[in-house]
């Protein structure tokens, strides 16, 4: 006869295992992700701030300048209307998608069908991740550059697919490398992921780059995703070309854009994907199961931003350009090497070996946080080819940036 257990531990003992041995295992896709390389940095930054130590945070491209006043006013107005408190639609309201199409026609001479070739995302990062889920699965392969923005690699892994890394480039040699991979890999890659202007390196491309990309995609029957998040954050008269402006681009791929960078609306979480209608439809199907769309006042305010905030965008770019010049000039004085970026909100700088003193960039970033109270992103966090480089985000004002460089300079001098 079974006896009632006097306590929970006796019960689990009766079943034949100790309560402490019970472990809930996540799916294998979680185990495929590497340790979060920013974890140690974020923990140290938080500890310092809790101790009231001023840390100048240049680690994340998180704009501090704020959205244009007209956008804020429109959010406040729209949020008072109870009709906007209801569920929206997962692909975005029609007027918003139409505004994206109008913007593409105005800025890049691209014709888009708002119904079938444009979709709104909860930030381009969410849209990109779910696009990978819609396009890829076990046995599939995506070609990704190294270095790369982490989600470009890990969204592929989360979809259960494999990553083939190729060294980042913006020339014919780079395209030849991709063609070689497509020719010799079986089964052939299903997806090519590009990102120009590039995060983290700020590498750019000129007119004419995407034509052979389209030809390559058609030749090898590989789909293309171009992350264009920094396409409107440009300096010195440079205008980043849109992938979709190339003839035939909509036949082979899509392009992601965002409100985060050009309009300083990062926390609003709204972005877009445009292009190939079959890829858009696949993403819309996935999103239809996952969400009910973006909070409608945010969508309405985004329409206003695209209609009326071109000058605000230009003013913001002028701020980033000035900050870029401050950072490049200051870091060159202490021996760091870099190309002056034509776009993005980052400077990608090579650290002298004498400064690293045999350490990798993750450990060096920890040293800078500890010894200089400056947070910057280690290049190794973006791939093996990022080692020896650091990414500096242009999110603070010029005075704070100058202070950060002084702190780094003093730290460097103290280690000689």
PDB file of C-alpha atoms in Angstrom, residues 148-413:
ATOM      1  CA  UNK A 148      28.478  41.487 -38.854  1.00  0.00           C
ATOM      2  CA  UNK A 149      25.785  42.960 -36.664  1.00  0.00           C
ATOM      3  CA  UNK A 150      25.047  40.029 -34.307  1.00  0.00           C
ATOM      4  CA  UNK A 151      21.408  39.478 -35.280  1.00  0.00           C
ATOM      5  CA  UNK A 152      22.486  38.920 -38.890  1.00  0.00           C
ATOM      6  CA  UNK A 153      24.231  35.782 -37.705  1.00  0.00           C
ATOM      7  CA  UNK A 154      22.087  34.669 -34.785  1.00  0.00           C
ATOM      8  CA  UNK A 155      18.692  35.063 -36.452  1.00  0.00           C
ATOM      9  CA  UNK A 156      19.904  32.457 -38.928  1.00  0.00           C
ATOM     10  CA  UNK A 157      20.914  30.151 -36.070  1.00  0.00           C
ATOM     11  CA  UNK A 158      17.594  30.682 -34.286  1.00  0.00           C
ATOM     12  CA  UNK A 159      15.822  29.627 -37.488  1.00  0.00           C
ATOM     13  CA  UNK A 160      17.759  26.352 -37.326  1.00  0.00           C
ATOM     14  CA  UNK A 161      19.883  27.132 -40.387  1.00  0.00           C
ATOM     15  CA  UNK A 162      23.643  27.357 -40.901  1.00  0.00           C
ATOM     16  CA  UNK A 163      25.888  30.381 -41.420  1.00  0.00           C
ATOM     17  CA  UNK A 164      28.700  30.628 -43.947  1.00  0.00           C
ATOM     18  CA  UNK A 165      30.892  33.619 -43.074  1.00  0.00           C
ATOM     19  CA  UNK A 166      32.790  35.565 -45.725  1.00  0.00           C
ATOM     20  CA  UNK A 167      35.201  38.442 -45.004  1.00  0.00           C
ATOM     21  CA  UNK A 168      33.398  41.775 -45.311  1.00  0.00           C
ATOM     22  CA  UNK A 169      34.077  43.812 -48.437  1.00  0.00           C
ATOM     23  CA  UNK A 170      32.549  46.255 -50.885  1.00  0.00           C
ATOM     24  CA  UNK A 171      34.347  45.370 -54.128  1.00  0.00           C
ATOM     25  CA  UNK A 172      34.450  42.770 -56.880  1.00  0.00           C
ATOM     26  CA  UNK A 173      36.730  40.508 -54.840  1.00  0.00           C
ATOM     27  CA  UNK A 174      34.027  40.338 -52.162  1.00  0.00           C
ATOM     28  CA  UNK A 175      31.368  39.423 -54.721  1.00  0.00           C
ATOM     29  CA  UNK A 176      33.688  36.840 -56.289  1.00  0.00           C
ATOM     30  CA  UNK A 177      34.099  35.209 -52.879  1.00  0.00           C
ATOM     31  CA  UNK A 178      30.324  34.953 -52.489  1.00  0.00           C
ATOM     32  CA  UNK A 179      30.025  33.505 -56.002  1.00  0.00           C
ATOM     33  CA  UNK A 180      32.672  30.903 -55.167  1.00  0.00           C
ATOM     34  CA  UNK A 181      30.765  29.882 -52.036  1.00  0.00           C
ATOM     35  CA  UNK A 182      27.529  29.582 -53.997  1.00  0.00           C
ATOM     36  CA  UNK A 183      29.223  27.553 -56.729  1.00  0.00           C
ATOM     37  CA  UNK A 184      30.954  25.039 -54.479  1.00  0.00           C
ATOM     38  CA  UNK A 185      28.535  24.625 -51.574  1.00  0.00           C
ATOM     39  CA  UNK A 186      25.868  21.941 -51.861  1.00  0.00           C
ATOM     40  CA  UNK A 187      23.069  22.456 -51.308  1.00  0.00           C
ATOM     41  CA  UNK A 188      23.570  26.022 -52.406  1.00  0.00           C
ATOM     42  CA  UNK A 189      22.994  28.869 -49.936  1.00  0.00           C
ATOM     43  CA  UNK A 190      19.426  30.073 -49.769  1.00  0.00           C
ATOM     44  CA  UNK A 191      20.034  33.586 -48.472  1.00  0.00           C
ATOM     45  CA  UNK A 192      22.633  36.353 -48.801  1.00  0.00           C
ATOM     46  CA  UNK A 193      22.613  38.958 -46.014  1.00  0.00           C
ATOM     47  CA  UNK A 194      24.104  42.382 -46.763  1.00  0.00           C
ATOM     48  CA  UNK A 195      24.288  45.569 -44.699  1.00  0.00           C
ATOM     49  CA  UNK A 196      25.446  48.850 -46.247  1.00  0.00           C
ATOM     50  CA  UNK A 197      26.142  51.317 -44.683  1.00  0.00           C
ATOM     51  CA  UNK A 198      27.595  48.673 -42.435  1.00  0.00           C
ATOM     52  CA  UNK A 199      27.286  48.097 -38.719  1.00  0.00           C
ATOM     53  CA  UNK A 200      29.788  47.872 -37.029  1.00  0.00           C
ATOM     54  CA  UNK A 201      32.452  49.003 -39.548  1.00  0.00           C
ATOM     55  CA  UNK A 202      30.587  51.892 -41.262  1.00  0.00           C
ATOM     56  CA  UNK A 203      31.722  50.503 -44.641  1.00  0.00           C
ATOM     57  CA  UNK A 204      29.745  51.962 -47.534  1.00  0.00           C
ATOM     58  CA  UNK A 205      29.114  51.142 -51.189  1.00  0.00           C
ATOM     59  CA  UNK A 206      28.675  53.390 -54.211  1.00  0.00           C
ATOM     60  CA  UNK A 207      26.269  53.368 -57.135  1.00  0.00           C
ATOM     61  CA  UNK A 208      26.889  50.288 -59.228  1.00  0.00           C
ATOM     62  CA  UNK A 209      27.608  47.886 -56.381  1.00  0.00           C
ATOM     63  CA  UNK A 210      24.190  46.247 -56.234  1.00  0.00           C
ATOM     64  CA  UNK A 211      23.835  45.510 -59.983  1.00  0.00           C
ATOM     65  CA  UNK A 212      26.234  42.526 -59.843  1.00  0.00           C
ATOM     66  CA  UNK A 213      24.602  41.454 -56.565  1.00  0.00           C
ATOM     67  CA  UNK A 214      21.286  41.091 -58.410  1.00  0.00           C
ATOM     68  CA  UNK A 215      23.007  39.234 -61.240  1.00  0.00           C
ATOM     69  CA  UNK A 216      24.687  36.897 -58.738  1.00  0.00           C
ATOM     70  CA  UNK A 217      21.398  36.259 -56.957  1.00  0.00           C
ATOM     71  CA  UNK A 218      19.643  35.345 -60.200  1.00  0.00           C
ATOM     72  CA  UNK A 219      22.538  33.169 -61.355  1.00  0.00           C
ATOM     73  CA  UNK A 220      22.636  31.089 -58.179  1.00  0.00           C
ATOM     74  CA  UNK A 221      18.949  31.437 -57.222  1.00  0.00           C
ATOM     75  CA  UNK A 222      19.789  32.939 -53.842  1.00  0.00           C
ATOM     76  CA  UNK A 223      17.543  35.464 -52.059  1.00  0.00           C
ATOM     77  CA  UNK A 224      18.989  38.750 -50.758  1.00  0.00           C
ATOM     78  CA  UNK A 225      18.280  40.724 -47.594  1.00  0.00           C
ATOM     79  CA  UNK A 226      19.853  44.183 -47.479  1.00  0.00           C
ATOM     80  CA  UNK A 227      19.803  45.893 -44.068  1.00  0.00           C
ATOM     81  CA  UNK A 228      19.558  49.615 -44.903  1.00  0.00           C
ATOM     82  CA  UNK A 229      19.138  50.870 -41.329  1.00  0.00           C
ATOM     83  CA  UNK A 230      21.817  53.573 -41.787  1.00  0.00           C
ATOM     84  CA  UNK A 231      20.880  54.463 -45.353  1.00  0.00           C
ATOM     85  CA  UNK A 232      19.837  57.990 -44.405  1.00  0.00           C
ATOM     86  CA  UNK A 233      22.549  58.656 -41.811  1.00  0.00           C
ATOM     87  CA  UNK A 234      25.166  59.969 -44.252  1.00  0.00           C
ATOM     88  CA  UNK A 235      27.844  62.683 -44.237  1.00  0.00           C
ATOM     89  CA  UNK A 236      29.985  64.843 -46.539  1.00  0.00           C
ATOM     90  CA  UNK A 237      27.411  64.755 -49.330  1.00  0.00           C
ATOM     91  CA  UNK A 238      27.441  60.967 -49.590  1.00  0.00           C
ATOM     92  CA  UNK A 239      24.108  59.353 -50.512  1.00  0.00           C
ATOM     93  CA  UNK A 240      23.833  55.644 -49.805  1.00  0.00           C
ATOM     94  CA  UNK A 241      22.300  53.703 -52.717  1.00  0.00           C
ATOM     95  CA  UNK A 242      19.209  51.608 -52.114  1.00  0.00           C
ATOM     96  CA  UNK A 243      19.395  47.971 -53.143  1.00  0.00           C
ATOM     97  CA  UNK A 244      15.842  48.246 -54.469  1.00  0.00           C
ATOM     98  CA  UNK A 245      16.822  51.013 -56.890  1.00  0.00           C
ATOM     99  CA  UNK A 246      18.588  48.431 -59.068  1.00  0.00           C
ATOM    100  CA  UNK A 247      16.621  46.871 -61.914  1.00  0.00           C
ATOM    101  CA  UNK A 248      15.519  43.373 -60.943  1.00  0.00           C
ATOM    102  CA  UNK A 249      16.226  43.797 -57.226  1.00  0.00           C
ATOM    103  CA  UNK A 250      12.596  43.157 -56.295  1.00  0.00           C
ATOM    104  CA  UNK A 251      12.825  39.841 -58.139  1.00  0.00           C
ATOM    105  CA  UNK A 252      15.487  38.549 -55.745  1.00  0.00           C
ATOM    106  CA  UNK A 253      15.215  40.269 -52.384  1.00  0.00           C
ATOM    107  CA  UNK A 254      14.082  42.816 -49.841  1.00  0.00           C
ATOM    108  CA  UNK A 255      15.471  45.808 -47.981  1.00  0.00           C
ATOM    109  CA  UNK A 256      14.949  46.748 -44.327  1.00  0.00           C
ATOM    110  CA  UNK A 257      14.737  50.350 -43.148  1.00  0.00           C
ATOM    111  CA  UNK A 258      13.947  51.877 -39.776  1.00  0.00           C
ATOM    112  CA  UNK A 259      12.729  55.013 -38.043  1.00  0.00           C
ATOM    113  CA  UNK A 260      15.268  54.488 -35.260  1.00  0.00           C
ATOM    114  CA  UNK A 261      18.344  56.206 -36.655  1.00  0.00           C
ATOM    115  CA  UNK A 262      17.256  58.940 -39.095  1.00  0.00           C
ATOM    116  CA  UNK A 263      14.447  60.201 -36.865  1.00  0.00           C
ATOM    117  CA  UNK A 264      15.956  59.346 -33.431  1.00  0.00           C
ATOM    118  CA  UNK A 265      12.961  57.087 -32.742  1.00  0.00           C
ATOM    119  CA  UNK A 266      14.841  53.997 -31.568  1.00  0.00           C
ATOM    120  CA  UNK A 267      12.596  53.326 -28.567  1.00  0.00           C
ATOM    121  CA  UNK A 268       9.446  53.678 -30.663  1.00  0.00           C
ATOM    122  CA  UNK A 269      10.309  50.294 -32.260  1.00  0.00           C
ATOM    123  CA  UNK A 270       9.158  50.718 -35.805  1.00  0.00           C
ATOM    124  CA  UNK A 271      10.824  49.736 -39.056  1.00  0.00           C
ATOM    125  CA  UNK A 272       9.947  48.461 -42.508  1.00  0.00           C
ATOM    126  CA  UNK A 273      10.743  45.838 -45.085  1.00  0.00           C
ATOM    127  CA  UNK A 274      10.121  46.411 -48.777  1.00  0.00           C
ATOM    128  CA  UNK A 275      10.727  44.515 -51.992  1.00  0.00           C
ATOM    129  CA  UNK A 276       9.995  40.969 -53.154  1.00  0.00           C
ATOM    130  CA  UNK A 277       6.313  40.277 -52.632  1.00  0.00           C
ATOM    131  CA  UNK A 278       6.776  36.563 -51.968  1.00  0.00           C
ATOM    132  CA  UNK A 279       9.244  37.246 -49.148  1.00  0.00           C
ATOM    133  CA  UNK A 280       6.933  39.974 -47.806  1.00  0.00           C
ATOM    134  CA  UNK A 281       3.994  37.571 -47.892  1.00  0.00           C
ATOM    135  CA  UNK A 282       5.983  34.907 -46.041  1.00  0.00           C
ATOM    136  CA  UNK A 283       6.960  37.398 -43.329  1.00  0.00           C
ATOM    137  CA  UNK A 284       3.363  38.664 -43.098  1.00  0.00           C
ATOM    138  CA  UNK A 285       2.210  35.079 -42.508  1.00  0.00           C
ATOM    139  CA  UNK A 286       4.716  34.618 -39.669  1.00  0.00           C
ATOM    140  CA  UNK A 287       3.817  37.956 -38.098  1.00  0.00           C
ATOM    141  CA  UNK A 288       0.118  37.204 -38.349  1.00  0.00           C
ATOM    142  CA  UNK A 289       0.686  34.430 -35.833  1.00  0.00           C
ATOM    143  CA  UNK A 290       3.085  36.352 -33.590  1.00  0.00           C
ATOM    144  CA  UNK A 291       1.690  39.854 -33.109  1.00  0.00           C
ATOM    145  CA  UNK A 292      -1.163  42.285 -33.671  1.00  0.00           C
ATOM    146  CA  UNK A 293       1.019  45.064 -35.004  1.00  0.00           C
ATOM    147  CA  UNK A 294       2.672  48.197 -33.676  1.00  0.00           C
ATOM    148  CA  UNK A 295       0.847  50.543 -31.300  1.00  0.00           C
ATOM    149  CA  UNK A 296      -1.173  52.686 -33.703  1.00  0.00           C
ATOM    150  CA  UNK A 297      -0.145  56.143 -32.398  1.00  0.00           C
ATOM    151  CA  UNK A 298       3.460  55.187 -33.219  1.00  0.00           C
ATOM    152  CA  UNK A 299       2.443  54.309 -36.772  1.00  0.00           C
ATOM    153  CA  UNK A 300       0.543  57.577 -37.185  1.00  0.00           C
ATOM    154  CA  UNK A 301       3.483  59.596 -35.835  1.00  0.00           C
ATOM    155  CA  UNK A 302       5.819  57.792 -38.233  1.00  0.00           C
ATOM    156  CA  UNK A 303       3.712  58.988 -41.157  1.00  0.00           C
ATOM    157  CA  UNK A 304       4.156  62.559 -39.927  1.00  0.00           C
ATOM    158  CA  UNK A 305       7.915  62.021 -39.541  1.00  0.00           C
ATOM    159  CA  UNK A 306       8.332  60.827 -43.116  1.00  0.00           C
ATOM    160  CA  UNK A 307       6.219  63.700 -44.438  1.00  0.00           C
ATOM    161  CA  UNK A 308       7.623  66.598 -42.457  1.00  0.00           C
ATOM    162  CA  UNK A 309      10.983  65.774 -40.821  1.00  0.00           C
ATOM    163  CA  UNK A 310      13.478  65.868 -43.664  1.00  0.00           C
ATOM    164  CA  UNK A 311      15.154  68.936 -42.155  1.00  0.00           C
ATOM    165  CA  UNK A 312      15.238  67.338 -38.715  1.00  0.00           C
ATOM    166  CA  UNK A 313      17.029  64.395 -40.276  1.00  0.00           C
ATOM    167  CA  UNK A 314      19.556  66.673 -41.958  1.00  0.00           C
ATOM    168  CA  UNK A 315      20.156  68.497 -38.662  1.00  0.00           C
ATOM    169  CA  UNK A 316      20.693  65.192 -36.869  1.00  0.00           C
ATOM    170  CA  UNK A 317      23.158  64.052 -39.510  1.00  0.00           C
ATOM    171  CA  UNK A 318      25.084  67.308 -39.061  1.00  0.00           C
ATOM    172  CA  UNK A 319      25.356  66.511 -35.336  1.00  0.00           C
ATOM    173  CA  UNK A 320      26.661  63.029 -36.070  1.00  0.00           C
ATOM    174  CA  UNK A 321      29.158  64.390 -38.584  1.00  0.00           C
ATOM    175  CA  UNK A 322      30.536  66.863 -36.031  1.00  0.00           C
ATOM    176  CA  UNK A 323      30.780  64.127 -33.416  1.00  0.00           C
ATOM    177  CA  UNK A 324      32.477  61.851 -35.948  1.00  0.00           C
ATOM    178  CA  UNK A 325      35.136  64.502 -36.551  1.00  0.00           C
ATOM    179  CA  UNK A 326      35.715  64.955 -32.817  1.00  0.00           C
ATOM    180  CA  UNK A 327      36.150  61.213 -32.264  1.00  0.00           C
ATOM    181  CA  UNK A 328      38.361  60.597 -35.298  1.00  0.00           C
ATOM    182  CA  UNK A 329      40.623  63.537 -34.527  1.00  0.00           C
ATOM    183  CA  UNK A 330      40.935  62.619 -30.853  1.00  0.00           C
ATOM    184  CA  UNK A 331      41.567  58.914 -31.340  1.00  0.00           C
ATOM    185  CA  UNK A 332      44.158  59.534 -34.054  1.00  0.00           C
ATOM    186  CA  UNK A 333      46.083  61.704 -31.600  1.00  0.00           C
ATOM    187  CA  UNK A 334      46.494  58.722 -29.281  1.00  0.00           C
ATOM    188  CA  UNK A 335      47.525  56.394 -32.086  1.00  0.00           C
ATOM    189  CA  UNK A 336      44.307  54.621 -33.058  1.00  0.00           C
ATOM    190  CA  UNK A 337      43.727  54.097 -36.790  1.00  0.00           C
ATOM    191  CA  UNK A 338      40.473  54.487 -38.723  1.00  0.00           C
ATOM    192  CA  UNK A 339      38.873  55.546 -41.957  1.00  0.00           C
ATOM    193  CA  UNK A 340      36.634  58.576 -41.602  1.00  0.00           C
ATOM    194  CA  UNK A 341      33.148  57.098 -42.056  1.00  0.00           C
ATOM    195  CA  UNK A 342      30.803  58.452 -44.689  1.00  0.00           C
ATOM    196  CA  UNK A 343      27.710  57.042 -42.970  1.00  0.00           C
ATOM    197  CA  UNK A 344      26.269  55.327 -39.874  1.00  0.00           C
ATOM    198  CA  UNK A 345      26.550  56.528 -36.280  1.00  0.00           C
ATOM    199  CA  UNK A 346      29.787  54.670 -35.514  1.00  0.00           C
ATOM    200  CA  UNK A 347      33.541  54.994 -35.796  1.00  0.00           C
ATOM    201  CA  UNK A 348      35.393  51.703 -36.333  1.00  0.00           C
ATOM    202  CA  UNK A 349      38.905  52.123 -34.981  1.00  0.00           C
ATOM    203  CA  UNK A 350      41.933  49.841 -34.896  1.00  0.00           C
ATOM    204  CA  UNK A 351      43.698  49.785 -31.528  1.00  0.00           C
ATOM    205  CA  UNK A 352      47.527  49.697 -31.551  1.00  0.00           C
ATOM    206  CA  UNK A 353      49.057  46.433 -30.361  1.00  0.00           C
ATOM    207  CA  UNK A 354      50.982  48.411 -27.754  1.00  0.00           C
ATOM    208  CA  UNK A 355      47.688  49.515 -26.210  1.00  0.00           C
ATOM    209  CA  UNK A 356      46.148  46.046 -26.231  1.00  0.00           C
ATOM    210  CA  UNK A 357      49.248  44.555 -24.584  1.00  0.00           C
ATOM    211  CA  UNK A 358      48.400  41.089 -25.810  1.00  0.00           C
ATOM    212  CA  UNK A 359      44.744  41.216 -24.773  1.00  0.00           C
ATOM    213  CA  UNK A 360      41.721  40.674 -26.967  1.00  0.00           C
ATOM    214  CA  UNK A 361      39.273  43.496 -27.528  1.00  0.00           C
ATOM    215  CA  UNK A 362      36.688  42.110 -25.112  1.00  0.00           C
ATOM    216  CA  UNK A 363      39.177  42.198 -22.237  1.00  0.00           C
ATOM    217  CA  UNK A 364      40.461  45.581 -23.422  1.00  0.00           C
ATOM    218  CA  UNK A 365      36.916  46.957 -23.392  1.00  0.00           C
ATOM    219  CA  UNK A 366      36.643  45.748 -19.785  1.00  0.00           C
ATOM    220  CA  UNK A 367      39.907  47.542 -18.976  1.00  0.00           C
ATOM    221  CA  UNK A 368      38.643  50.777 -20.535  1.00  0.00           C
ATOM    222  CA  UNK A 369      35.436  50.551 -18.552  1.00  0.00           C
ATOM    223  CA  UNK A 370      37.325  49.845 -15.351  1.00  0.00           C
ATOM    224  CA  UNK A 371      40.219  52.277 -15.832  1.00  0.00           C
ATOM    225  CA  UNK A 372      38.745  55.053 -17.999  1.00  0.00           C
ATOM    226  CA  UNK A 373      35.019  54.872 -17.210  1.00  0.00           C
ATOM    227  CA  UNK A 374      34.277  54.682 -20.928  1.00  0.00           C
ATOM    228  CA  UNK A 375      32.113  51.979 -22.497  1.00  0.00           C
ATOM    229  CA  UNK A 376      32.790  51.065 -26.133  1.00  0.00           C
ATOM    230  CA  UNK A 377      31.983  47.921 -28.084  1.00  0.00           C
ATOM    231  CA  UNK A 378      34.752  45.351 -28.659  1.00  0.00           C
ATOM    232  CA  UNK A 379      35.201  44.391 -32.293  1.00  0.00           C
ATOM    233  CA  UNK A 380      35.399  40.691 -31.448  1.00  0.00           C
ATOM    234  CA  UNK A 381      31.726  40.788 -30.467  1.00  0.00           C
ATOM    235  CA  UNK A 382      30.917  41.197 -34.170  1.00  0.00           C
ATOM    236  CA  UNK A 383      32.996  38.291 -35.462  1.00  0.00           C
ATOM    237  CA  UNK A 384      36.539  36.988 -35.647  1.00  0.00           C
ATOM    238  CA  UNK A 385      37.545  39.621 -38.194  1.00  0.00           C
ATOM    239  CA  UNK A 386      36.529  42.320 -35.723  1.00  0.00           C
ATOM    240  CA  UNK A 387      39.406  41.508 -33.386  1.00  0.00           C
ATOM    241  CA  UNK A 388      41.807  44.443 -32.772  1.00  0.00           C
ATOM    242  CA  UNK A 389      39.029  46.934 -33.527  1.00  0.00           C
ATOM    243  CA  UNK A 390      36.612  48.874 -31.341  1.00  0.00           C
ATOM    244  CA  UNK A 391      33.265  50.408 -32.297  1.00  0.00           C
ATOM    245  CA  UNK A 392      32.520  53.861 -30.887  1.00  0.00           C
ATOM    246  CA  UNK A 393      28.901  55.072 -31.030  1.00  0.00           C
ATOM    247  CA  UNK A 394      28.390  58.786 -31.741  1.00  0.00           C
ATOM    248  CA  UNK A 395      25.506  59.134 -29.315  1.00  0.00           C
ATOM    249  CA  UNK A 396      26.936  61.655 -26.828  1.00  0.00           C
ATOM    250  CA  UNK A 397      27.504  65.367 -27.423  1.00  0.00           C
ATOM    251  CA  UNK A 398      30.916  66.730 -28.422  1.00  0.00           C
ATOM    252  CA  UNK A 399      31.938  67.679 -24.887  1.00  0.00           C
ATOM    253  CA  UNK A 400      31.221  64.202 -23.566  1.00  0.00           C
ATOM    254  CA  UNK A 401      33.069  62.669 -26.507  1.00  0.00           C
ATOM    255  CA  UNK A 402      36.114  64.829 -25.839  1.00  0.00           C
ATOM    256  CA  UNK A 403      35.979  63.808 -22.182  1.00  0.00           C
ATOM    257  CA  UNK A 404      35.814  60.158 -23.186  1.00  0.00           C
ATOM    258  CA  UNK A 405      38.919  60.518 -25.350  1.00  0.00           C
ATOM    259  CA  UNK A 406      40.768  62.323 -22.547  1.00  0.00           C
ATOM    260  CA  UNK A 407      39.861  59.471 -20.206  1.00  0.00           C
ATOM    261  CA  UNK A 408      41.113  56.890 -22.714  1.00  0.00           C
ATOM    262  CA  UNK A 409      44.306  58.891 -23.294  1.00  0.00           C
ATOM    263  CA  UNK A 410      45.055  59.064 -19.565  1.00  0.00           C
ATOM    264  CA  UNK A 411      44.377  55.346 -19.246  1.00  0.00           C
ATOM    265  CA  UNK A 412      46.783  54.589 -22.115  1.00  0.00           C
ATOM    266  CA  UNK A 413      49.481  56.796 -20.561  1.00  0.00           C
TER     267      UNK A 413
END
